[in-house]
Coordinates of C-alpha atoms and ligand atoms in Angstrom, one line a residue:
X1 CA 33.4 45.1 -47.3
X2 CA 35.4 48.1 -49.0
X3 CA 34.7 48.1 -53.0
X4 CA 36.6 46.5 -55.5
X5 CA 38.9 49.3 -56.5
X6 CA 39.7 50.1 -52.7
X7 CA 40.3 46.4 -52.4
X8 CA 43.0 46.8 -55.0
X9 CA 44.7 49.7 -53.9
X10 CA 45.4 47.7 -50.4
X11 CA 46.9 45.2 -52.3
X12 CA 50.9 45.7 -52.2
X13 CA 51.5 45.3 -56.1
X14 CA 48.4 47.4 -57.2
X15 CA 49.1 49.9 -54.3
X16 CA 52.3 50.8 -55.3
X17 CA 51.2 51.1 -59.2
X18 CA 49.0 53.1 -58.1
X19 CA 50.5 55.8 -56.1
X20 CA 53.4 55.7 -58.7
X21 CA 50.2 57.1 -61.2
X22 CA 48.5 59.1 -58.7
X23 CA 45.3 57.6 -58.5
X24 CA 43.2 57.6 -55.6
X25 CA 43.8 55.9 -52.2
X26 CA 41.2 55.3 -49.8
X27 CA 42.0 54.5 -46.2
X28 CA 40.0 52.2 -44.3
X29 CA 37.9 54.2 -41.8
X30 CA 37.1 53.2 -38.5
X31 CA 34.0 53.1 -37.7
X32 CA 31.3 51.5 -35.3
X33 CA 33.0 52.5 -31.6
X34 CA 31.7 55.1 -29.2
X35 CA 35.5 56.0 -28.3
X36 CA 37.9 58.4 -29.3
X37 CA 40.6 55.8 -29.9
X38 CA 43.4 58.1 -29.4
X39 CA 44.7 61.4 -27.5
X40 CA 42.7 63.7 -28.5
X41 CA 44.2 68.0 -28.1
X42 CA 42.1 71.1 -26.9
X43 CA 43.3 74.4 -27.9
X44 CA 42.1 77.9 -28.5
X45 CA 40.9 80.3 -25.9
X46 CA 36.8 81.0 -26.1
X47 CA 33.6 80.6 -24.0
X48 CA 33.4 76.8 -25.0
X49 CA 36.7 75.5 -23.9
X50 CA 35.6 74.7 -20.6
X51 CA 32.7 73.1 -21.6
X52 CA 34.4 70.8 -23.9
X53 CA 37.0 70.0 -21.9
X54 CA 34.6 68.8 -20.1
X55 CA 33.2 66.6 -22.2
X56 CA 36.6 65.3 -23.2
X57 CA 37.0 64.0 -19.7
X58 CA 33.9 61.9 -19.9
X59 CA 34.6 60.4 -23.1
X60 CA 38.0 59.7 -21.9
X61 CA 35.7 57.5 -19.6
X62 CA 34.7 55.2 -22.6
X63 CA 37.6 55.5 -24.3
X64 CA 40.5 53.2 -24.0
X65 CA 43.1 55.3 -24.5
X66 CA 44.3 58.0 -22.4
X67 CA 43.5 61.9 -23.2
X68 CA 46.4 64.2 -23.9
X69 CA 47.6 65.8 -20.8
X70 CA 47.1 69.5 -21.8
X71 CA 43.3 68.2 -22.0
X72 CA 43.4 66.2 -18.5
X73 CA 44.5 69.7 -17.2
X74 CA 41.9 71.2 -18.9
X75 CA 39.3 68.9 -17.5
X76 CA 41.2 69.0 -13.7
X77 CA 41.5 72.5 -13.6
X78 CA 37.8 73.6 -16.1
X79 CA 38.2 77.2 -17.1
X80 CA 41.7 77.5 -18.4
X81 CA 42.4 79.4 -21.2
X82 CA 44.3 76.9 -23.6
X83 CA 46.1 74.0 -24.2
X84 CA 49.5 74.6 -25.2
X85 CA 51.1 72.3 -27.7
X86 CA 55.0 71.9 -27.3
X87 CA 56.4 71.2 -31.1
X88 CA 59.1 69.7 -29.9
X89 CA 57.5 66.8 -28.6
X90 CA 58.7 63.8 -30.0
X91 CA 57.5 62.3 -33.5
X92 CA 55.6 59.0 -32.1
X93 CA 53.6 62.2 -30.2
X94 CA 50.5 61.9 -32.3
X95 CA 46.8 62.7 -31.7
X96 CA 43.5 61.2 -32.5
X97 CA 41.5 64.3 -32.1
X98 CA 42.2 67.9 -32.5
X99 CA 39.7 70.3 -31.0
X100 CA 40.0 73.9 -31.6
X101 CA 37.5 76.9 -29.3
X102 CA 37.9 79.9 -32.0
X103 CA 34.8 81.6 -30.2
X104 CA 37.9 83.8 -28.5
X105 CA 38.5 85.0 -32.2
X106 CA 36.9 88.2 -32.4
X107 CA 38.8 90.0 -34.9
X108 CA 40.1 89.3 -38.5
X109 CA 43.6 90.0 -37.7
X110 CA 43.7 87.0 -34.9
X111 CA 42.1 84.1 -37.4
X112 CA 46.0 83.4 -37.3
X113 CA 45.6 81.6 -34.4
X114 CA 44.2 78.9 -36.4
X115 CA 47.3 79.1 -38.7
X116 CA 49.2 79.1 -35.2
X117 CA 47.3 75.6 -33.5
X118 CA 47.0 73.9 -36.4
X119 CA 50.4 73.8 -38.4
X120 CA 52.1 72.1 -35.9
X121 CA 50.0 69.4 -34.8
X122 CA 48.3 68.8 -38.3
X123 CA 51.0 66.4 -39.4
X124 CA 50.4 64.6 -36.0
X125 CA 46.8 63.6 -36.8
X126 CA 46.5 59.7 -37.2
X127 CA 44.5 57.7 -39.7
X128 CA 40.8 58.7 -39.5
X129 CA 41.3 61.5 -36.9
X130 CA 38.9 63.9 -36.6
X131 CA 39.0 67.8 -36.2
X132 CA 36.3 69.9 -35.1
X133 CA 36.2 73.8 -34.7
X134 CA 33.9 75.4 -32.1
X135 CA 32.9 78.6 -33.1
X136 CA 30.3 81.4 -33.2
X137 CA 29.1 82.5 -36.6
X138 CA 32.2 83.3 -38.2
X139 CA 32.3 82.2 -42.3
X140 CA 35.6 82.8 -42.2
X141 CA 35.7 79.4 -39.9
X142 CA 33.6 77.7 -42.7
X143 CA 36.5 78.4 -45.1
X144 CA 39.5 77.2 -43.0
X145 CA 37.3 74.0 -42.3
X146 CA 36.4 73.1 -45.3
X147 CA 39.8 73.6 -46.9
X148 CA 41.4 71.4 -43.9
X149 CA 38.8 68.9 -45.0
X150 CA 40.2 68.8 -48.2
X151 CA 43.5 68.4 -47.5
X152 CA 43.0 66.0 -44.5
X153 CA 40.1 63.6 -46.4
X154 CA 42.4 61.7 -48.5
X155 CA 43.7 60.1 -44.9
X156 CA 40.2 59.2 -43.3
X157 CA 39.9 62.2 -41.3
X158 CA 36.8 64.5 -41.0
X159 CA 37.0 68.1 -40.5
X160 CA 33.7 70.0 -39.0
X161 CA 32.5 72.9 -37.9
X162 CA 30.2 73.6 -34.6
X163 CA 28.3 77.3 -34.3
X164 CA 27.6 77.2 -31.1
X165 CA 24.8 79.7 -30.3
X166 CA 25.5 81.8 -27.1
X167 CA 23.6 80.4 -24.2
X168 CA 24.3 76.7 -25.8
X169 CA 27.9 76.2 -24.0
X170 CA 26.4 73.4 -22.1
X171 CA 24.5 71.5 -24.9
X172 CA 27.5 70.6 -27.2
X173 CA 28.2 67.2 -25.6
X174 CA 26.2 64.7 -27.5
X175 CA 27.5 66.6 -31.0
X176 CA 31.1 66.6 -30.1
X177 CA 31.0 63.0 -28.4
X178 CA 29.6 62.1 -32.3
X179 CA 31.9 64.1 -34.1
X180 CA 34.7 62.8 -32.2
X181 CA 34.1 59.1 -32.5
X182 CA 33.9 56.7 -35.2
X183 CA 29.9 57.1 -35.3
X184 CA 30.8 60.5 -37.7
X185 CA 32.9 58.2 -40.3
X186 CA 31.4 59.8 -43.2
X187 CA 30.3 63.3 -42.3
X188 CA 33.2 65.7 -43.1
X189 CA 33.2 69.6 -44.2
X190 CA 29.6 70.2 -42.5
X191 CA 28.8 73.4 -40.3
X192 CA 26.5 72.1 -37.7
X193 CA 24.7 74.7 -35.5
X194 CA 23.7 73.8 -31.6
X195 CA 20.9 75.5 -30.1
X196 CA 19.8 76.0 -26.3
X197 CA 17.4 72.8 -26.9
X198 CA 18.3 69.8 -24.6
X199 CA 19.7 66.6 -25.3
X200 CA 17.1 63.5 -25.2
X201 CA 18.8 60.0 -25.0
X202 CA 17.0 57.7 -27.5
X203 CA 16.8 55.1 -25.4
X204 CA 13.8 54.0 -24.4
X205 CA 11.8 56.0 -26.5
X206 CA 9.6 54.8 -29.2
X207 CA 10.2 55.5 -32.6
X208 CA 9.0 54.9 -36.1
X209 CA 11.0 54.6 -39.3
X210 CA 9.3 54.3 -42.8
X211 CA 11.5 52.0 -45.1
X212 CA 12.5 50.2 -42.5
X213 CA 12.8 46.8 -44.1
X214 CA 16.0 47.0 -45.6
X215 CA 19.2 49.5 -47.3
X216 CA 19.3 53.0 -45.3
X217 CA 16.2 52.1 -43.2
X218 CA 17.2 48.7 -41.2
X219 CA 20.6 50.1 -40.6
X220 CA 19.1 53.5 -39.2
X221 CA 16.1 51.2 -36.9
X222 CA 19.0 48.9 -36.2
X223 CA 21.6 51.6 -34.5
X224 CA 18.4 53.4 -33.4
X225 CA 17.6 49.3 -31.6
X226 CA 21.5 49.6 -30.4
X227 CA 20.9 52.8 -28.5
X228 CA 17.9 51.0 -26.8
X229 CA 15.1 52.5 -28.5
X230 CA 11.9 50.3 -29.2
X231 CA 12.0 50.8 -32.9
X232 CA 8.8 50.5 -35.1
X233 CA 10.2 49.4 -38.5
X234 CA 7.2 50.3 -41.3
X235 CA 7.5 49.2 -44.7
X236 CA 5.6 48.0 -47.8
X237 CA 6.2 44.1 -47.2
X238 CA 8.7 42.3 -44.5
X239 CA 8.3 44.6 -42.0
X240 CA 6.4 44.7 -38.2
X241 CA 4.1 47.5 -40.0
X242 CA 3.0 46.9 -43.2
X243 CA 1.9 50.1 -45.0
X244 CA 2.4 52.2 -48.1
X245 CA 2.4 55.7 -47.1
X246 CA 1.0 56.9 -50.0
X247 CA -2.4 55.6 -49.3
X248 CA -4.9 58.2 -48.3
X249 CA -5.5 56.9 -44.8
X250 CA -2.5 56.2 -44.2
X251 CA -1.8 59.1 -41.9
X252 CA -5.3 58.8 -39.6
X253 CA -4.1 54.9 -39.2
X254 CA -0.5 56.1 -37.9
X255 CA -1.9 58.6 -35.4
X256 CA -4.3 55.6 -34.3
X257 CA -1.5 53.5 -34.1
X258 CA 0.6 55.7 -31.9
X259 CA -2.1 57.5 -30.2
X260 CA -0.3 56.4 -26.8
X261 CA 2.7 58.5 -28.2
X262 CA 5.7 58.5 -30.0
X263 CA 9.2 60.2 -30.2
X264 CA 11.1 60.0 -33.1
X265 CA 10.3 59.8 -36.5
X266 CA 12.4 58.8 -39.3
X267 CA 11.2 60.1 -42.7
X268 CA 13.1 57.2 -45.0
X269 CA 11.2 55.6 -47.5
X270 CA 11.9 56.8 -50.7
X271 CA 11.9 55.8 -54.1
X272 CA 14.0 57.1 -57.6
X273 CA 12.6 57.4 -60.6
X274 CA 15.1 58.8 -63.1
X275 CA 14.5 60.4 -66.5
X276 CA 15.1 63.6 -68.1
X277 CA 12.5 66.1 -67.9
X278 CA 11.6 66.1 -71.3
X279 CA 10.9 62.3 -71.3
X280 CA 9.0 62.4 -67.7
X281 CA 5.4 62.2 -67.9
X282 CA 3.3 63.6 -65.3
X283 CA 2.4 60.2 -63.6
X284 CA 5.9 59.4 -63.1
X285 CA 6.7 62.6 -61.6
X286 CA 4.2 62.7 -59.6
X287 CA 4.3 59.2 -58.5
X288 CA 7.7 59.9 -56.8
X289 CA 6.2 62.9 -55.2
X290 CA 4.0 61.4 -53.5
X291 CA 6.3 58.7 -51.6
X292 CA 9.2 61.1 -51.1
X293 CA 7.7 64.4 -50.3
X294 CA 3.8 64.6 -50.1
X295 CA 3.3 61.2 -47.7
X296 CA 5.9 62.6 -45.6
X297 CA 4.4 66.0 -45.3
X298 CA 0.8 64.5 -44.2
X299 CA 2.2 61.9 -42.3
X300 CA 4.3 64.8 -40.2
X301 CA 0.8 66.3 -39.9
X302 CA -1.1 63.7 -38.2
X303 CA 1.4 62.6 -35.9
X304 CA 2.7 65.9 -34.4
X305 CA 0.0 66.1 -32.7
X306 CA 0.9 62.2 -30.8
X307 CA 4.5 63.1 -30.7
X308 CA 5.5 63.7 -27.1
X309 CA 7.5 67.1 -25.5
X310 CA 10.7 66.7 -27.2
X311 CA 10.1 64.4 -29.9
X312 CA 12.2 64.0 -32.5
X313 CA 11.3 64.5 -36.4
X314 CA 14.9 62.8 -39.5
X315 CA 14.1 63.2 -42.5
X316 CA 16.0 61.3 -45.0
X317 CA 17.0 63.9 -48.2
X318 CA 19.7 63.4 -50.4
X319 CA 22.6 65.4 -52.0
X320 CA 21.0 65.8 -55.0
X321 CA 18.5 67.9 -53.4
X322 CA 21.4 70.2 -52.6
X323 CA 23.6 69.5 -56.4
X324 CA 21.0 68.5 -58.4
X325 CA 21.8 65.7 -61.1
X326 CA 20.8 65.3 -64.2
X327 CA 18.1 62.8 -64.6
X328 CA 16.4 63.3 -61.4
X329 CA 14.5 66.9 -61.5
X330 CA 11.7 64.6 -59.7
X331 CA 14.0 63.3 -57.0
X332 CA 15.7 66.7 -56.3
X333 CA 12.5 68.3 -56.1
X334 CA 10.9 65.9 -53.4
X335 CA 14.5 65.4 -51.5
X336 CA 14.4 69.3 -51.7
X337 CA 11.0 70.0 -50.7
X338 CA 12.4 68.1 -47.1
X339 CA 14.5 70.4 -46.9
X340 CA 11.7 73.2 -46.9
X341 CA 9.7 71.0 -44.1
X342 CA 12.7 71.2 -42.4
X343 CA 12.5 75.4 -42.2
X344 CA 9.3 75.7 -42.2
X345 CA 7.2 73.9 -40.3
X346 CA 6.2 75.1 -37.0
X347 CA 6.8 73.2 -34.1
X348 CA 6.5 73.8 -30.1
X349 CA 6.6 71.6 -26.9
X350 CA 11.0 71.1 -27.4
X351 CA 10.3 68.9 -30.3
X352 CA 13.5 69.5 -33.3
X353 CA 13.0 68.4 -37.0
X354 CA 16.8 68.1 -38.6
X355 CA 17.5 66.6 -42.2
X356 CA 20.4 64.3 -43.2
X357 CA 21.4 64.4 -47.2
X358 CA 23.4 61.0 -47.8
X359 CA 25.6 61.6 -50.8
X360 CA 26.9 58.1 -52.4
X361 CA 25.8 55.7 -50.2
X362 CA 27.3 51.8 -51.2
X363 CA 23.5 50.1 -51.0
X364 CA 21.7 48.4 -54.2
X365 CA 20.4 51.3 -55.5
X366 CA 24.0 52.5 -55.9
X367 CA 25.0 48.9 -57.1
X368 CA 22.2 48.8 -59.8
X369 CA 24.1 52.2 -61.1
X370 CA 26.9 52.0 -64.6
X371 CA 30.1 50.9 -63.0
X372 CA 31.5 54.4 -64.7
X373 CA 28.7 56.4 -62.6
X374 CA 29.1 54.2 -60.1
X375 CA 33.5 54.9 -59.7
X376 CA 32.7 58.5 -60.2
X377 CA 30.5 58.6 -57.4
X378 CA 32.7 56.7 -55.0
X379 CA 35.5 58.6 -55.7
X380 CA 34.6 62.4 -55.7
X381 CA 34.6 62.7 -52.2
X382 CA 37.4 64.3 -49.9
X383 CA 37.8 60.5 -48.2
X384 CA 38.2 59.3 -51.8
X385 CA 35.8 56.4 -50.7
X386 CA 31.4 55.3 -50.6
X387 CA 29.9 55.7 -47.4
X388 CA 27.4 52.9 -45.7
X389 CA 24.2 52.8 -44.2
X390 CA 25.3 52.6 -41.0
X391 CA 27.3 55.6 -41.4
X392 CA 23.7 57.8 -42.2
X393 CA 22.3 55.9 -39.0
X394 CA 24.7 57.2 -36.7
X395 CA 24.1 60.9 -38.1
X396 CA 20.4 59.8 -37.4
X397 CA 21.1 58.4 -34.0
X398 CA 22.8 61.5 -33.5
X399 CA 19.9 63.7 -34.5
X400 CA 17.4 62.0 -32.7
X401 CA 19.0 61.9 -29.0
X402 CA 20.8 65.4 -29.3
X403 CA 18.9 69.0 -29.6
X404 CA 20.4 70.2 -32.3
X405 CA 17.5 71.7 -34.4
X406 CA 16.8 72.9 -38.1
X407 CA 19.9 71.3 -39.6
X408 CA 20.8 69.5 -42.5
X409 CA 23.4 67.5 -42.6
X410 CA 25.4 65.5 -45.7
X411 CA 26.7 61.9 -44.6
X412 CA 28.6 62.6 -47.9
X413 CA 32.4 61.9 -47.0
X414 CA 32.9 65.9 -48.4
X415 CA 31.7 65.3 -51.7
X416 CA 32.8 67.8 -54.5
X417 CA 29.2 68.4 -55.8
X418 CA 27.1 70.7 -54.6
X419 CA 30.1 71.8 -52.1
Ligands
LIG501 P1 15.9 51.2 -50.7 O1 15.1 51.2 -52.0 O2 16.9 50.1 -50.4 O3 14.9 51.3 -49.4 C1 13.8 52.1 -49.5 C2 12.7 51.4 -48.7 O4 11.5 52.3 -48.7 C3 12.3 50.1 -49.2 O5 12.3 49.1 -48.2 C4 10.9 50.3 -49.8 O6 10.1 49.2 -49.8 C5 10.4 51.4 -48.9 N1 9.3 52.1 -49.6 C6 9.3 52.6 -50.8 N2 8.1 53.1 -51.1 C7 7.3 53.0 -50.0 C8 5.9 53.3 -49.6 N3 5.1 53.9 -50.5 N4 5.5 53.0 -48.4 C9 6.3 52.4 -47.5 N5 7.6 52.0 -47.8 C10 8.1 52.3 -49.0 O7 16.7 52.6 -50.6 P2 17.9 53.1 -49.7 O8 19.1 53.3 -50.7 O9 18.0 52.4 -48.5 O10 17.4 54.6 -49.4 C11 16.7 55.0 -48.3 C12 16.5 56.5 -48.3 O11 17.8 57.2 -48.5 C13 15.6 56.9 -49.5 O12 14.8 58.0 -49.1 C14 16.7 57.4 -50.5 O13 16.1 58.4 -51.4 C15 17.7 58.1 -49.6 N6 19.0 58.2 -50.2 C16 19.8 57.1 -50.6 C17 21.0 57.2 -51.1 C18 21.9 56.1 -51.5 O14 23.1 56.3 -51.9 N7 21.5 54.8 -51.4 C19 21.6 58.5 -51.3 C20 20.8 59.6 -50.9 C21 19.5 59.4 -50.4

């Protein structure tokens, strides 16, 4: 149910008040298919276009719309240089998708092929389309990306950015197939690195997910449920596991509890506890510590040990670990301090540990804020527009069945702060 304010600005009297005062616009996104919806292009010349061409041919599979042709030659014929875009294809010609390989950029002076692929088919893009652009580590990419994310958000479409580490052609299937679908609603201006590590379907795997009782939690244990994993949902009441993580034994009962093995866990459970710093007493602080950080940590601990080759370790952070806000020195620091288990923890045996950081996510903590806080936070995004849960437990979903390692990712629609 979009907010009241979106609500209004669909409205046909409002709406046109509205533009006539230019005052935001948000676009409904699509959001809960696996397909493309829509003809995606493929262009740029680089060591990935084969390999995503080919994995535009098997979505094309679950999609029910045909590919471009450019990109069924691409698939037919795997190992062409480029799709070539004719401009003067007629107007109604418009894409779903455009993928761009700049891994063939190797020199300043050709970055204008970006200029060159994307001015004419920019315009063509429809309502929540979605660009990605593979590349190696380039941060001239990042800017382009980010910028086009800026300019694109205001109609629903994501713009992202795939380093692609040599070796890795072959693994970049299960991240394009979620950047390219409505499963990546809300995740916009990120630069996403893929690794040589392999891609693990989630389902049937078992998996655990603190918090699981309600908000962020039930939808990430739901979509995790959807993609046929048998989902342990622990939380401090209503849930199949009943435990607060904070207790000291905690941590020896969960590695009893899966002792026969486990493969994802989903750090969730957290709690806010906002006040200035100079009216936060130590109990308070370290209260929030312990749920949001210092469970975590031991919890990772014991259960490493009972997670099986190629298990999967989400840990739920937040944007204000990356902004910081005012009121929430506590918070940052614990959503932060995921960010440092994230780097440094040493792992072996295939298993990844990625991070997502949700920026304004429409749940009842976000409800319970001052409508003015609350408008703010909705708004000062590129897709003008609050995300929902399920839109941080796809990124999840994503996390736990692909290999992409050591990330952290903001389900954050492009939000201005902390950019
Ligand atoms: P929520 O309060 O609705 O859900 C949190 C769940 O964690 C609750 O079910 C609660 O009972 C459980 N929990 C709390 N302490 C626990 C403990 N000691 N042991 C076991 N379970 C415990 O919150 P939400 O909005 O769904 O947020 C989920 C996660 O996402 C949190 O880590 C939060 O910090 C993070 N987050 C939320 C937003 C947002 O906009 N809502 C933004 C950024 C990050």
């Amino acid at each position: 149910m979009a907010d009241l304010y979106t609500q209004l600005m669909r409205m046909p009297v409002t709406s046109t008040v509205g533009k006539r005062i230019g005052l935001p616009q948000p676009v409904e996104l699509d959001r809960g298919s696996s397909a493309v919806g829509g003809r995606v292009l493929l262009g740029g010349a680089g060591r990935l276009a084969e390999a995503a061409a080919r994995v535009l041919a098997e979505l094309r599979a679950d999609s029910a719309t045909a590919l471009d042709d450019p990109v069924r030659e691409l698939a037919a014929r795997a190992g062409l240089d480029a799709a070539v875009f004719n401009p003067a294809a007629p107007a109604d010609h418009r894409f779903k998708a455009l993928v761009f390989d700049a891994t063939g950029i190797s020199t300043s002076a050709e970055l204008v092929e970006l200029q060159r692929f994307f001015h004419p088919t920019v315009g063509r893009l429809q309502r929540s389309g979605r660009v990605v652009v593979l590349g190696g580590e380039r941060r001239a990419l990042e800017g382009f990306t980010r910028s086009l994310g800026k300019e694109l958000g205001p109609r629903g479409v994501t713009v992202n950015l795939v380093h692609v580490e040599e070796g890795a052609e072959e693994r970049i299937g299960a991240t394009l197939k979620f950047l390219l679908t409505p499963r990546s609603a809300y995740v916009s201006g990120q630069v996403i690195r893929v690794g040589t590590n392999k891609h693990k379907p989630v389902a049937g795997r078992t998996a655990l997910v603190t918090g699981g009782s309600r908000g962020i939690g039930a939808a990430i244990a739901d979509v995790l449920e959807r993609e046929g994993a048998h989902v342990v949902r622990l939380d401090l009441a209503d849930a199949e596991l009943e435990l607060d993580i904070t207790t000291p034994d905690a941590p020896e009962r969960l590695a009893e509890r899966f002792a026969d093995g486990l493969d994802i866990l989903v750090h969730n459970a957290g709690v806010t506890k906002d006040r200035t710093l100079a009216k936060m007493p130590e109990d308070r602080w370290q209260s929030l510590m312990e749920v949001n950080l210092l469970a975590p940590e031991r919890i990772t601990e014991a259960l490493v040990p009972v997670l099986r080759d190629e298990g999967r370790i989400v840990c739920v952070s937040s944007l204000s670990a990356i902004a910081g806000n005012a009121g929430q020195t506590n918070y940052a620091t614990s959503k932060a301090g995921l960010l440092d288990l994230v780097t440094d923890i040493e792992l072996d045996r295939g298993i990844t540990i990625n991070a997502v950081a949700p920026g304004f996510i429409e749940t009842k903590m976000t409800a319970a804020m001052p409508v003015g806080v609350r408008e703010v936070g909705r708004r000062l995004n590129s897709l003008r527009q609050g995300g929902l849960p399920v839109d941080v437990a796809e990124t999840v979903a994503w996390l736990a069945g692909s290999g992409v390692d050591r990330n952290v990712v903001r389900v954050c629609g492009q939000s201005l702060l902390g950019a």
